């Protein structure tokens, strides 16, 4: 069985789940295995199970236990390890969100098995092969695991969600939840409700060429129009022009959007590493020699203050 | 408060990582080695805590003799002791690293262990969670703010679009993130002092790896790049291409 750990935040399924369900259903077809998901929390999970069915998942195991609220990564890991043992799952997948990447190493150590984090592709080649970026995306590695079950986290935006209806059988399971050593007591969103760069289809990003915090209105307007997240280079977050969660690159977030628009960013190797798995990169820079043009699919040589407002205007036209 | 800080020697961030012919390995020659940048925040936090509460900071690193240069750089920030866990090459499997670290650190009387949130070569982000599990300690990683009060602690950890406030019990493994602090510079006095600190070399039998990297490759090349040199007057064409060719808007 292929088991997906559904990532639930504040009572909702994160967007990455649809991508992981899609990856799992495809792998299930390839390897002839059934696909199930497990939803864990204190209550109200059955309603979420139907969503998994929209992506072809046939079974939802629901673990409701008062000990699972507030969220605790160690209590969750213990509960997940229990479910894995109980179901005899051979492959276990979760989204490589901050939560997924925090919980799954603990699960892996519970079971004493390998874990492959931040996978961008998984396939069967006489045994599972997981492809993952290393060195912030400067190279890709193919990884095989020697232990069972095979555990992996799937990087957001690596799979396009594919809807395919299935009837989900909901099955409750009870587990013993240990006392938590770590508890999440509050979420403090400094840009609450805004799309995170790791989950966005489009990112509008600014560098030092934007000249100051007060110039970001222009980028936010473009981002709003595109339903995009805003990102930035490291000096921009270091100088406090933008909140640190927007910092992209080798020492910030690595992102894989469909479209990355870099405005006034030089394209230093540490920045480019973090955006190398973007499907399309557009760069606006006044310096024709800027290294960002070596990685941009479409480069526009020009002043951001002239070019960006025209991009917004043109996109508004085509979007009608 | 006695603190261990687990650090990893990694290639400098400016390194163009080279895949060997055949894709079997990463070419080591000519690499400039540094302390993985997140580990510097870990060292700084440990130093601050011992300066405020007393106790010692021990730098721990797994690797061949060449990592001693990196250990000295960490000592030069002000740490008192150092351990190098000898091995031919730094493991690719974070499970191996965690098990070895647990074996070496257990029973040495540490109250707190720091790591970086991840090392910038493997980007695995597994060692803190696995190590804590093996020691039966608490673990909080990607930490940007930390306060410890007796047998309890509070931390902020970065998550999508913001941060989580976390309560935890001591002892704990903490994975440091940028913004936790401003790592201090190494001054001449620190560098000289670090030269005289003995590095304890520990031999262990590393467990078998549970995963194998079968090949490395460069990210796939994309289509032809287009450079538009007329600024704003080319924008309409770029927008058309994004819509019709790239189909991303
Ligand atoms: C250990 C380490 C880790 C690092 N990690 C990261 C990381 O994770 N992410 C990261 O981003 N950086 C990182 N850096 C920093 C990196 O090396 C660069 O310094 C940084 O990315 C540069 O940011 P920038 O492109 O915004 O600024 P700059 O390099 O100053 O570039 C500004 C660009 O804007 C252009 N410009 C200026 N004015 C205009 C205008 N009016 N119109 C159009 N273009 C204009 C200029 O031509 C220039 O290309 C790291 C550095 C180190 C040492």
XYZ file of C-alpha atoms and ligand atoms in Angstrom:
622
model
C 0.000 0.000 0.000
C 1.084 3.563 -0.683
C 0.176 5.746 2.283
C 0.038 9.541 2.153
C 0.213 11.536 5.359
C -2.236 14.397 4.738
C -0.843 17.729 5.880
C -3.576 19.639 7.679
C -3.145 23.195 8.879
C -5.739 25.058 10.910
C -8.396 22.514 9.966
C -7.699 22.690 6.227
C -5.760 20.515 3.822
C -2.696 22.347 2.525
C -2.473 22.766 -1.250
C 0.462 20.341 -1.486
C -1.781 17.399 -0.560
C -3.477 17.346 -3.971
C -0.019 17.143 -5.550
C 1.085 14.279 -3.299
C -2.212 12.397 -3.859
C -1.599 12.743 -7.604
C 1.988 11.471 -7.314
C 0.858 8.544 -5.146
C -2.024 7.528 -7.428
C 0.325 7.560 -10.438
C 2.880 5.467 -8.536
C 0.099 3.142 -7.376
C -0.866 2.504 -11.006
C 2.766 1.987 -11.998
C 3.441 -0.512 -9.206
C -0.033 -2.053 -8.851
C -0.543 -0.922 -5.275
C -3.625 0.519 -3.558
C -3.396 4.108 -2.331
C -4.639 5.358 1.037
C -4.217 8.539 3.036
C -4.215 9.086 6.755
C -5.645 12.206 8.381
C -4.628 12.866 11.964
C -5.956 15.443 14.401
C -8.276 16.066 17.312
C -11.560 16.204 15.389
C -13.426 17.187 12.231
C -11.340 15.156 9.812
C -13.993 13.054 8.058
C -15.148 16.056 6.028
C -11.636 16.445 4.625
C -11.439 12.825 3.478
C -13.646 13.484 0.423
C -10.988 15.797 -1.025
C -8.563 12.883 -1.264
C -11.190 11.063 -3.344
C -11.167 13.885 -5.878
C -7.599 12.903 -6.737
C -8.168 9.167 -6.952
C -7.281 8.084 -3.393
C -9.516 5.123 -2.464
C -9.175 4.990 1.275
C -8.885 7.498 4.095
C -7.767 6.387 7.531
C -8.959 8.844 10.137
C -7.144 9.090 13.457
C -8.952 11.418 15.857
C -7.451 11.752 19.311
C -7.594 14.613 21.798
C -3.863 14.067 22.388
C -3.180 15.339 18.851
C -4.167 18.925 19.693
C -2.373 21.253 19.958
C -0.112 20.034 17.172
C 2.963 18.194 18.397
C 5.531 16.871 15.920
C 6.684 14.096 18.248
C 3.170 12.931 19.169
C 2.248 13.015 15.459
C 5.352 11.077 14.505
C 4.526 8.370 17.052
C 0.931 8.155 15.778
C 2.080 8.023 12.138
C 4.604 5.280 12.928
C 1.771 3.314 14.540
C -0.445 3.682 11.447
C 2.401 2.626 9.147
C 3.010 -0.518 11.177
C -0.714 -1.274 11.404
C -1.316 -0.893 7.640
C 1.946 -2.504 6.535
C 2.397 0.341 4.015
C 5.381 -0.132 1.704
C 5.656 3.510 0.576
C 4.864 6.539 2.758
C 4.679 10.045 1.268
C 4.064 13.481 2.759
C 4.373 17.003 1.370
C 7.788 18.548 2.010
C 6.278 21.430 3.942
C 7.906 22.806 7.080
C 5.668 20.390 8.999
C 6.375 17.428 6.735
C 10.119 17.928 6.854
C 9.974 18.230 10.647
C 7.759 15.216 11.329
C 9.067 12.668 8.836
C 12.668 12.377 10.143
C 11.150 11.473 13.521
C 8.890 8.875 11.869
C 11.882 7.474 9.980
C 13.835 7.094 13.207
C 10.851 5.452 14.955
C 10.922 2.802 12.230
C 14.719 2.932 11.749
C 14.390 3.344 7.985
C 15.669 5.718 5.323
C 13.839 8.917 4.380
C 14.288 10.925 1.186
C 13.368 14.592 1.662
C 12.252 17.140 -0.936
C 11.671 14.687 -3.756
C 10.731 16.196 -7.131
C 10.120 12.887 -8.940
C 9.497 9.298 -7.897
C 9.267 6.342 -10.272
C 9.668 2.586 -10.432
C 12.796 1.365 -12.230
C 13.046 -2.118 -10.795
C 12.727 -0.541 -7.351
C 11.800 3.023 -6.500
C 14.037 5.853 -7.627
C 13.634 9.254 -5.965
C 15.065 12.374 -7.598
C 15.868 15.268 -5.289
C 17.798 18.516 -5.617
C 20.971 18.902 -3.565
C 23.224 21.918 -3.003
C 20.072 24.083 -3.130
C 19.340 22.828 -6.653
C 22.805 23.086 -8.206
C 22.628 19.317 -8.849
C 19.997 16.589 -8.765
C 20.553 13.199 -7.170
C 18.818 9.876 -7.818
C 18.333 8.016 -4.565
C 17.344 4.431 -3.779
C 16.453 3.233 -0.303
C 17.434 -0.132 1.126
C 14.862 -0.273 3.896
C 11.102 -0.777 3.897
C 8.798 1.064 4.033
C 10.251 3.710 1.710
C 9.644 7.167 3.206
C 9.752 10.401 1.207
C 8.580 13.980 1.348
C 7.470 15.512 -1.951
C 8.496 19.084 -2.677
C 5.525 21.413 -3.257
C 4.854 22.302 -6.919
C 6.640 19.192 -8.243
C 3.449 17.436 -9.386
C 0.434 18.991 -11.112
C -2.718 17.928 -9.277
C -4.840 15.693 -11.551
C -8.499 15.325 -10.568
C -9.955 11.829 -10.949
C -12.917 10.921 -8.819
C -12.820 7.846 -6.583
C -15.104 6.681 -3.806
C -13.190 7.098 -0.597
C -13.774 4.490 2.062
C -13.347 6.209 5.425
C -11.902 3.996 8.122
C -11.349 5.182 11.696
C -8.260 3.950 13.526
C -7.284 4.481 17.120
C -3.696 4.836 18.209
C -1.981 5.472 21.520
C -0.568 8.994 21.537
C 2.435 9.589 23.810
C 2.895 12.725 25.926
C 4.274 15.550 23.778
C 7.723 17.022 24.395
C 7.085 19.731 21.806
C 3.829 21.600 21.245
C 2.900 24.291 18.755
C 0.922 26.828 20.757
C 0.355 29.549 18.151
C 0.796 30.464 14.517
C 2.192 33.962 14.121
C 1.862 34.919 10.502
C 3.644 38.185 9.835
C 1.930 38.250 6.485
C -1.133 36.303 7.511
C -3.263 34.865 4.760
C -0.640 35.591 2.138
C 0.553 32.871 -0.175
C 3.941 31.449 0.774
C 6.664 31.455 -1.890
C 7.056 27.673 -1.614
C 3.404 27.125 -2.516
C 2.877 29.779 -5.158
C 2.456 29.109 -8.896
C 3.940 32.512 -9.659
C 6.447 34.581 -7.667
C 7.192 38.250 -8.238
C 10.570 38.844 -6.644
C 12.613 41.980 -6.003
C 16.279 42.638 -5.325
C 18.417 45.552 -4.297
C 17.741 47.129 -7.682
C 14.272 48.004 -6.325
C 16.039 50.650 -4.225
C 13.909 50.515 -1.087
C 10.991 49.116 0.875
C 8.710 51.917 -0.302
C 9.045 50.755 -3.940
C 7.378 47.386 -3.388
C 3.834 48.601 -4.149
C 4.610 48.108 -7.825
C 5.601 44.460 -7.295
C 2.640 43.807 -5.024
C 0.263 45.189 -7.623
C 1.692 42.823 -10.247
C 1.601 39.937 -7.764
C -2.043 40.604 -6.891
C -2.989 40.674 -10.548
C -1.307 37.290 -11.119
C -2.385 35.695 -7.843
C 1.316 35.466 -7.102
C 3.436 35.526 -3.956
C 6.139 38.157 -3.469
C 9.744 37.094 -2.866
C 13.112 38.807 -2.518
C 16.885 38.402 -2.505
C 18.817 38.071 0.725
C 20.091 41.648 1.113
C 16.510 42.854 0.759
C 15.364 40.795 3.748
C 18.597 41.509 5.655
C 17.945 45.236 5.318
C 14.395 44.742 6.509
C 12.806 45.946 3.255
C 10.826 42.692 3.227
C 9.957 40.046 5.863
C 12.492 37.213 6.120
C 10.022 34.537 5.007
C 10.228 36.019 1.499
C 14.002 35.452 1.277
C 14.787 33.086 -1.600
C 18.052 31.270 -2.267
C 20.557 28.855 -0.853
C 20.186 30.232 2.669
C 16.501 31.054 2.305
C 13.724 29.196 0.571
C 14.111 27.090 -2.533
C 11.136 27.488 -4.817
C 9.673 25.750 -7.869
C 6.968 28.040 -9.279
C 5.675 27.907 -12.848
C 6.863 31.482 -13.300
C 9.508 33.439 -11.398
C 9.771 37.140 -12.188
C 13.059 38.613 -10.923
C 13.121 42.415 -10.743
C 16.402 44.184 -9.979
C 18.079 40.949 -8.897
C 21.661 40.429 -10.103
C 21.498 36.622 -10.108
C 24.216 35.669 -7.612
C 24.869 31.925 -7.493
C 23.261 31.607 -4.039
C 20.073 33.237 -5.300
C 19.913 31.365 -8.591
C 20.363 28.004 -6.830
C 17.107 28.602 -4.984
C 15.082 29.329 -8.138
C 16.689 26.815 -10.517
C 13.692 24.488 -10.506
C 11.288 27.249 -11.609
C 9.608 26.290 -14.871
C 9.981 29.788 -16.395
C 12.110 32.696 -15.302
C 11.633 36.275 -16.452
C 14.248 38.811 -15.394
C 14.199 42.582 -15.542
C 17.572 44.220 -15.043
C 19.170 47.382 -16.405
C 22.557 45.680 -16.755
C 22.682 43.498 -19.903
C 25.621 41.608 -18.370
C 23.740 40.697 -15.165
C 24.194 36.962 -14.445
C 20.438 36.547 -13.946
C 20.108 36.702 -17.754
C 22.082 33.436 -17.998
C 19.221 31.603 -16.297
C 16.236 33.672 -17.436
C 14.078 32.221 -20.213
C 13.022 35.750 -21.106
C 15.301 38.610 -20.102
C 14.273 42.230 -20.388
C 17.067 44.789 -20.295
C 15.652 47.929 -18.781
C 14.882 49.966 -15.703
C 12.487 48.178 -13.357
C 10.626 51.428 -12.741
C 9.857 51.708 -16.470
C 9.354 48.030 -17.242
C 7.357 46.600 -14.324
C 4.370 49.001 -14.637
C 4.152 48.085 -18.334
C 4.200 44.360 -17.496
C 1.279 44.954 -15.152
C -0.548 46.969 -17.803
C -0.003 44.371 -20.563
C -1.058 41.477 -18.360
C -4.159 43.390 -17.312
C -4.977 43.774 -21.036
C -4.596 40.090 -21.890
C -6.434 38.991 -18.768
C -9.281 41.278 -19.818
C 24.812 24.683 30.885
C 26.928 22.401 28.700
C 26.142 22.566 25.022
C 27.223 20.531 22.027
C 27.053 22.130 18.581
C 27.069 19.690 15.668
C 28.577 21.309 12.604
C 29.177 20.105 9.063
C 31.908 21.075 6.659
C 30.312 21.976 3.319
C 31.422 23.588 0.059
C 31.362 27.384 0.045
C 28.057 28.761 -1.283
C 29.811 30.211 -4.347
C 31.075 26.758 -5.425
C 29.964 25.510 -8.823
C 29.257 21.936 -7.855
C 30.766 19.554 -10.414
C 29.431 16.110 -11.172
C 32.145 13.552 -12.025
C 32.003 11.907 -15.461
C 29.512 9.072 -15.294
C 27.543 10.853 -12.565
C 28.781 8.647 -9.753
C 29.999 11.376 -7.436
C 30.604 15.050 -6.788
C 34.121 16.249 -7.592
C 35.876 17.270 -4.371
C 38.976 18.898 -5.880
C 39.353 22.608 -5.556
C 36.381 23.045 -3.261
C 36.665 25.816 -0.690
C 35.310 24.315 2.552
C 33.300 26.303 5.067
C 31.124 25.784 8.126
C 27.627 25.147 6.778
C 26.128 28.659 7.183
C 23.202 27.616 9.414
C 25.672 26.046 11.844
C 27.162 29.480 12.528
C 23.838 30.571 13.994
C 23.911 27.430 16.139
C 27.412 28.225 17.426
C 26.492 31.836 18.166
C 23.383 30.845 20.128
C 25.325 28.299 22.167
C 28.007 30.882 22.979
C 25.393 33.422 24.041
C 23.686 30.896 26.309
C 26.908 29.829 28.030
C 28.035 33.443 28.400
C 24.773 34.170 30.219
C 24.483 30.934 32.228
C 27.986 29.506 32.502
C 29.088 26.198 31.043
C 31.025 25.160 27.978
C 30.447 24.808 24.265
C 31.770 21.709 22.510
C 32.016 21.660 18.719
C 31.320 18.260 17.195
C 31.928 17.358 13.583
C 32.006 14.108 11.679
C 34.483 13.732 8.856
C 38.041 13.030 7.718
C 41.047 15.001 8.984
C 40.298 17.894 6.605
C 37.278 18.933 8.730
C 39.636 19.955 11.558
C 40.243 23.225 9.715
C 36.507 23.914 9.892
C 36.384 22.853 13.551
C 39.152 25.398 14.305
C 37.099 28.103 12.619
C 34.214 27.240 14.915
C 36.490 27.224 17.956
C 37.774 30.649 16.958
C 34.296 32.066 17.576
C 34.837 31.201 21.258
C 33.931 27.543 21.866
C 35.976 25.684 24.482
C 36.174 22.069 23.306
C 36.007 20.012 20.148
C 35.368 16.475 19.008
C 36.017 15.097 15.527
C 34.309 11.819 14.770
C 36.670 10.141 12.371
C 35.388 8.665 9.108
C 36.672 8.377 5.577
C 33.998 10.560 4.091
C 31.013 12.389 5.533
C 27.987 10.055 5.253
C 25.344 10.688 2.584
C 22.699 9.109 4.779
C 21.590 11.453 7.579
C 20.370 8.388 9.491
C 23.984 7.260 9.816
C 25.107 10.701 10.992
C 22.330 10.886 13.590
C 23.097 7.427 14.984
C 26.810 8.160 15.247
C 26.181 11.543 16.883
C 23.766 9.965 19.370
C 26.342 7.352 20.309
C 29.105 9.914 20.802
C 27.039 12.567 22.596
C 25.045 10.291 24.916
C 26.319 10.208 28.485
C 28.597 13.235 28.153
C 26.342 15.427 30.283
C 25.119 17.845 27.630
C 22.000 19.861 28.466
C 21.379 21.090 24.965
C 22.475 20.184 21.442
C 22.458 22.598 18.528
C 22.591 21.796 14.826
C 21.861 23.879 11.758
C 18.332 23.518 10.303
C 19.989 21.609 7.449
C 23.438 21.393 5.891
C 23.669 23.308 2.644
C 25.138 20.410 0.660
C 22.716 17.528 1.253
C 19.790 19.784 2.250
C 18.326 16.798 4.086
C 17.076 18.442 7.294
C 16.956 15.080 9.063
C 19.705 15.017 11.676
C 18.041 17.154 14.401
C 14.762 15.169 14.454
C 16.461 11.777 14.229
C 19.087 12.642 16.855
C 16.438 13.872 19.297
C 14.419 10.711 18.781
C 17.442 8.515 19.459
C 18.209 10.433 22.676
C 14.520 10.647 23.638
C 14.873 14.437 23.778
C 12.646 17.224 22.430
C 13.483 18.737 19.034
C 12.611 22.076 17.502
C 14.130 23.013 14.177
C 14.251 26.009 11.829
C 14.390 28.132 14.990
C 14.507 31.932 14.719
C 14.020 32.821 18.376
C 14.831 30.843 21.505
C 14.327 31.247 25.251
C 15.187 28.623 27.850
C 13.924 28.727 31.392
C 15.021 25.809 33.592
C 13.517 22.593 32.267
C 11.309 24.350 29.719
C 11.846 26.351 26.584
C 9.996 28.464 24.049
C 10.966 28.876 20.434
C 9.741 30.464 17.246
C 10.215 28.336 14.169
C 9.811 29.440 10.592
C 6.930 27.927 8.621
C 5.112 28.834 5.402
C 4.109 32.489 5.506
C 5.091 33.124 9.127
C 6.213 31.365 12.266
C 5.010 28.949 14.912
C 5.416 29.518 18.623
C 6.524 26.261 20.207
C 6.818 25.107 23.817
C 9.222 22.290 24.579
C 10.789 20.377 27.441
C 14.513 20.210 28.160
C 16.873 18.624 27.233
C 16.436 19.481 23.568
C 17.987 19.430 20.124
C 17.623 22.821 18.431
C 18.067 23.331 14.663
C 19.180 26.923 14.061
C 17.898 29.093 11.217
C 19.045 32.458 9.895
C 17.723 35.379 11.953
C 18.211 33.480 15.223
C 21.104 35.886 15.895
C 24.052 37.646 14.223
C 27.054 35.280 14.298
C 30.145 37.049 15.649
C 33.279 37.511 13.580
C 36.389 35.509 14.344
C 39.078 37.856 15.651
C 42.829 37.254 15.781
C 42.748 36.469 19.494
C 40.065 33.831 18.983
C 41.938 32.313 16.054
C 45.173 32.086 18.095
C 43.353 30.616 21.079
C 41.606 28.042 18.887
C 44.959 26.775 17.629
C 45.863 25.568 21.118
C 42.631 23.707 21.859
C 43.083 19.946 21.483
C 40.576 18.248 19.180
C 39.443 14.927 20.620
C 39.299 12.352 17.832
C 36.687 9.651 18.374
C 36.503 6.399 16.412
C 33.134 4.724 15.990
C 31.762 1.859 13.969
C 29.271 3.621 11.738
C 26.083 1.651 11.024
C 25.306 0.624 7.442
C 23.671 3.318 5.300
C 20.013 2.778 4.457
C 20.010 4.796 1.267
C 22.232 5.095 -1.747
C 22.730 7.950 -4.173
C 22.907 6.081 -7.470
C 23.696 9.076 -9.662
C 24.119 12.835 -9.769
C 23.165 15.057 -12.677
C 22.743 18.705 -13.526
C 19.179 20.082 -13.564
C 17.719 19.624 -17.059
C 18.504 22.467 -19.449
C 15.497 24.446 -20.515
C 14.640 25.781 -23.939
C 16.295 28.653 -25.728
C 16.813 31.858 -23.746
C 15.629 35.137 -25.215
C 17.067 38.522 -24.302
C 14.976 41.615 -25.048
C 17.083 44.735 -25.149
C 14.504 47.453 -25.595
C 13.054 47.593 -22.101
C 9.424 48.597 -21.775
C 8.759 48.471 -25.525
C 9.458 44.701 -25.580
C 7.103 43.922 -22.727
C 4.010 43.250 -24.860
C 5.940 40.580 -26.778
C 7.213 38.949 -23.571
C 3.699 38.858 -22.144
C 2.440 37.284 -25.373
C 5.168 34.595 -25.161
C 4.364 33.906 -21.508
C 0.763 33.393 -22.447
C 1.055 31.564 -25.750
C 4.386 29.700 -25.612
C 5.116 29.212 -21.946
C 1.402 29.144 -21.036
C 2.139 30.235 -17.488
C -0.206 33.227 -17.280
C 26.946 32.436 2.558
C 26.094 33.262 1.655
C 24.777 32.877 1.438
C 23.946 33.650 0.608
N 22.657 33.247 0.422
C 21.857 33.983 -0.371
C 20.501 33.599 -0.600
O 20.013 32.595 -0.064
N 19.742 34.378 -1.402
C 20.222 35.510 -2.006
O 19.454 36.160 -2.724
N 21.474 35.907 -1.796
C 22.302 35.176 -0.996
N 23.584 35.614 -0.782
C 23.975 36.938 -1.301
C 24.363 36.936 -2.764
O 25.736 36.603 -2.869
C 24.130 38.327 -3.403
O 24.862 39.273 -2.675
C 22.663 38.743 -3.420
O 21.851 37.715 -3.968
C 22.502 39.999 -4.246
O 21.200 40.493 -4.115
P 20.552 41.437 -5.231
O 20.591 40.733 -6.525
O 19.243 41.872 -4.716
O 21.495 42.715 -5.181
P 22.672 43.195 -6.143
O 23.660 42.123 -6.361
O 23.116 44.488 -5.591
O 21.966 43.401 -7.541
C 21.077 44.412 -7.830
C 20.765 44.285 -9.300
O 19.765 45.223 -9.635
C 20.084 45.815 -10.864
N 19.466 47.142 -10.845
C 19.779 48.202 -10.073
N 18.945 49.214 -10.306
C 18.087 48.805 -11.253
C 16.991 49.403 -11.925
N 16.593 50.649 -11.652
N 16.335 48.679 -12.860
C 16.730 47.406 -13.154
N 17.740 46.808 -12.551
C 18.405 47.482 -11.605
C 21.584 45.853 -10.944
O 22.002 45.849 -12.290
C 21.947 44.565 -10.218
O 22.075 43.483 -11.128
C 24.440 34.843 0.004
C 25.759 35.216 0.214
C 26.587 34.438 1.008
C 28.007 34.868 1.198
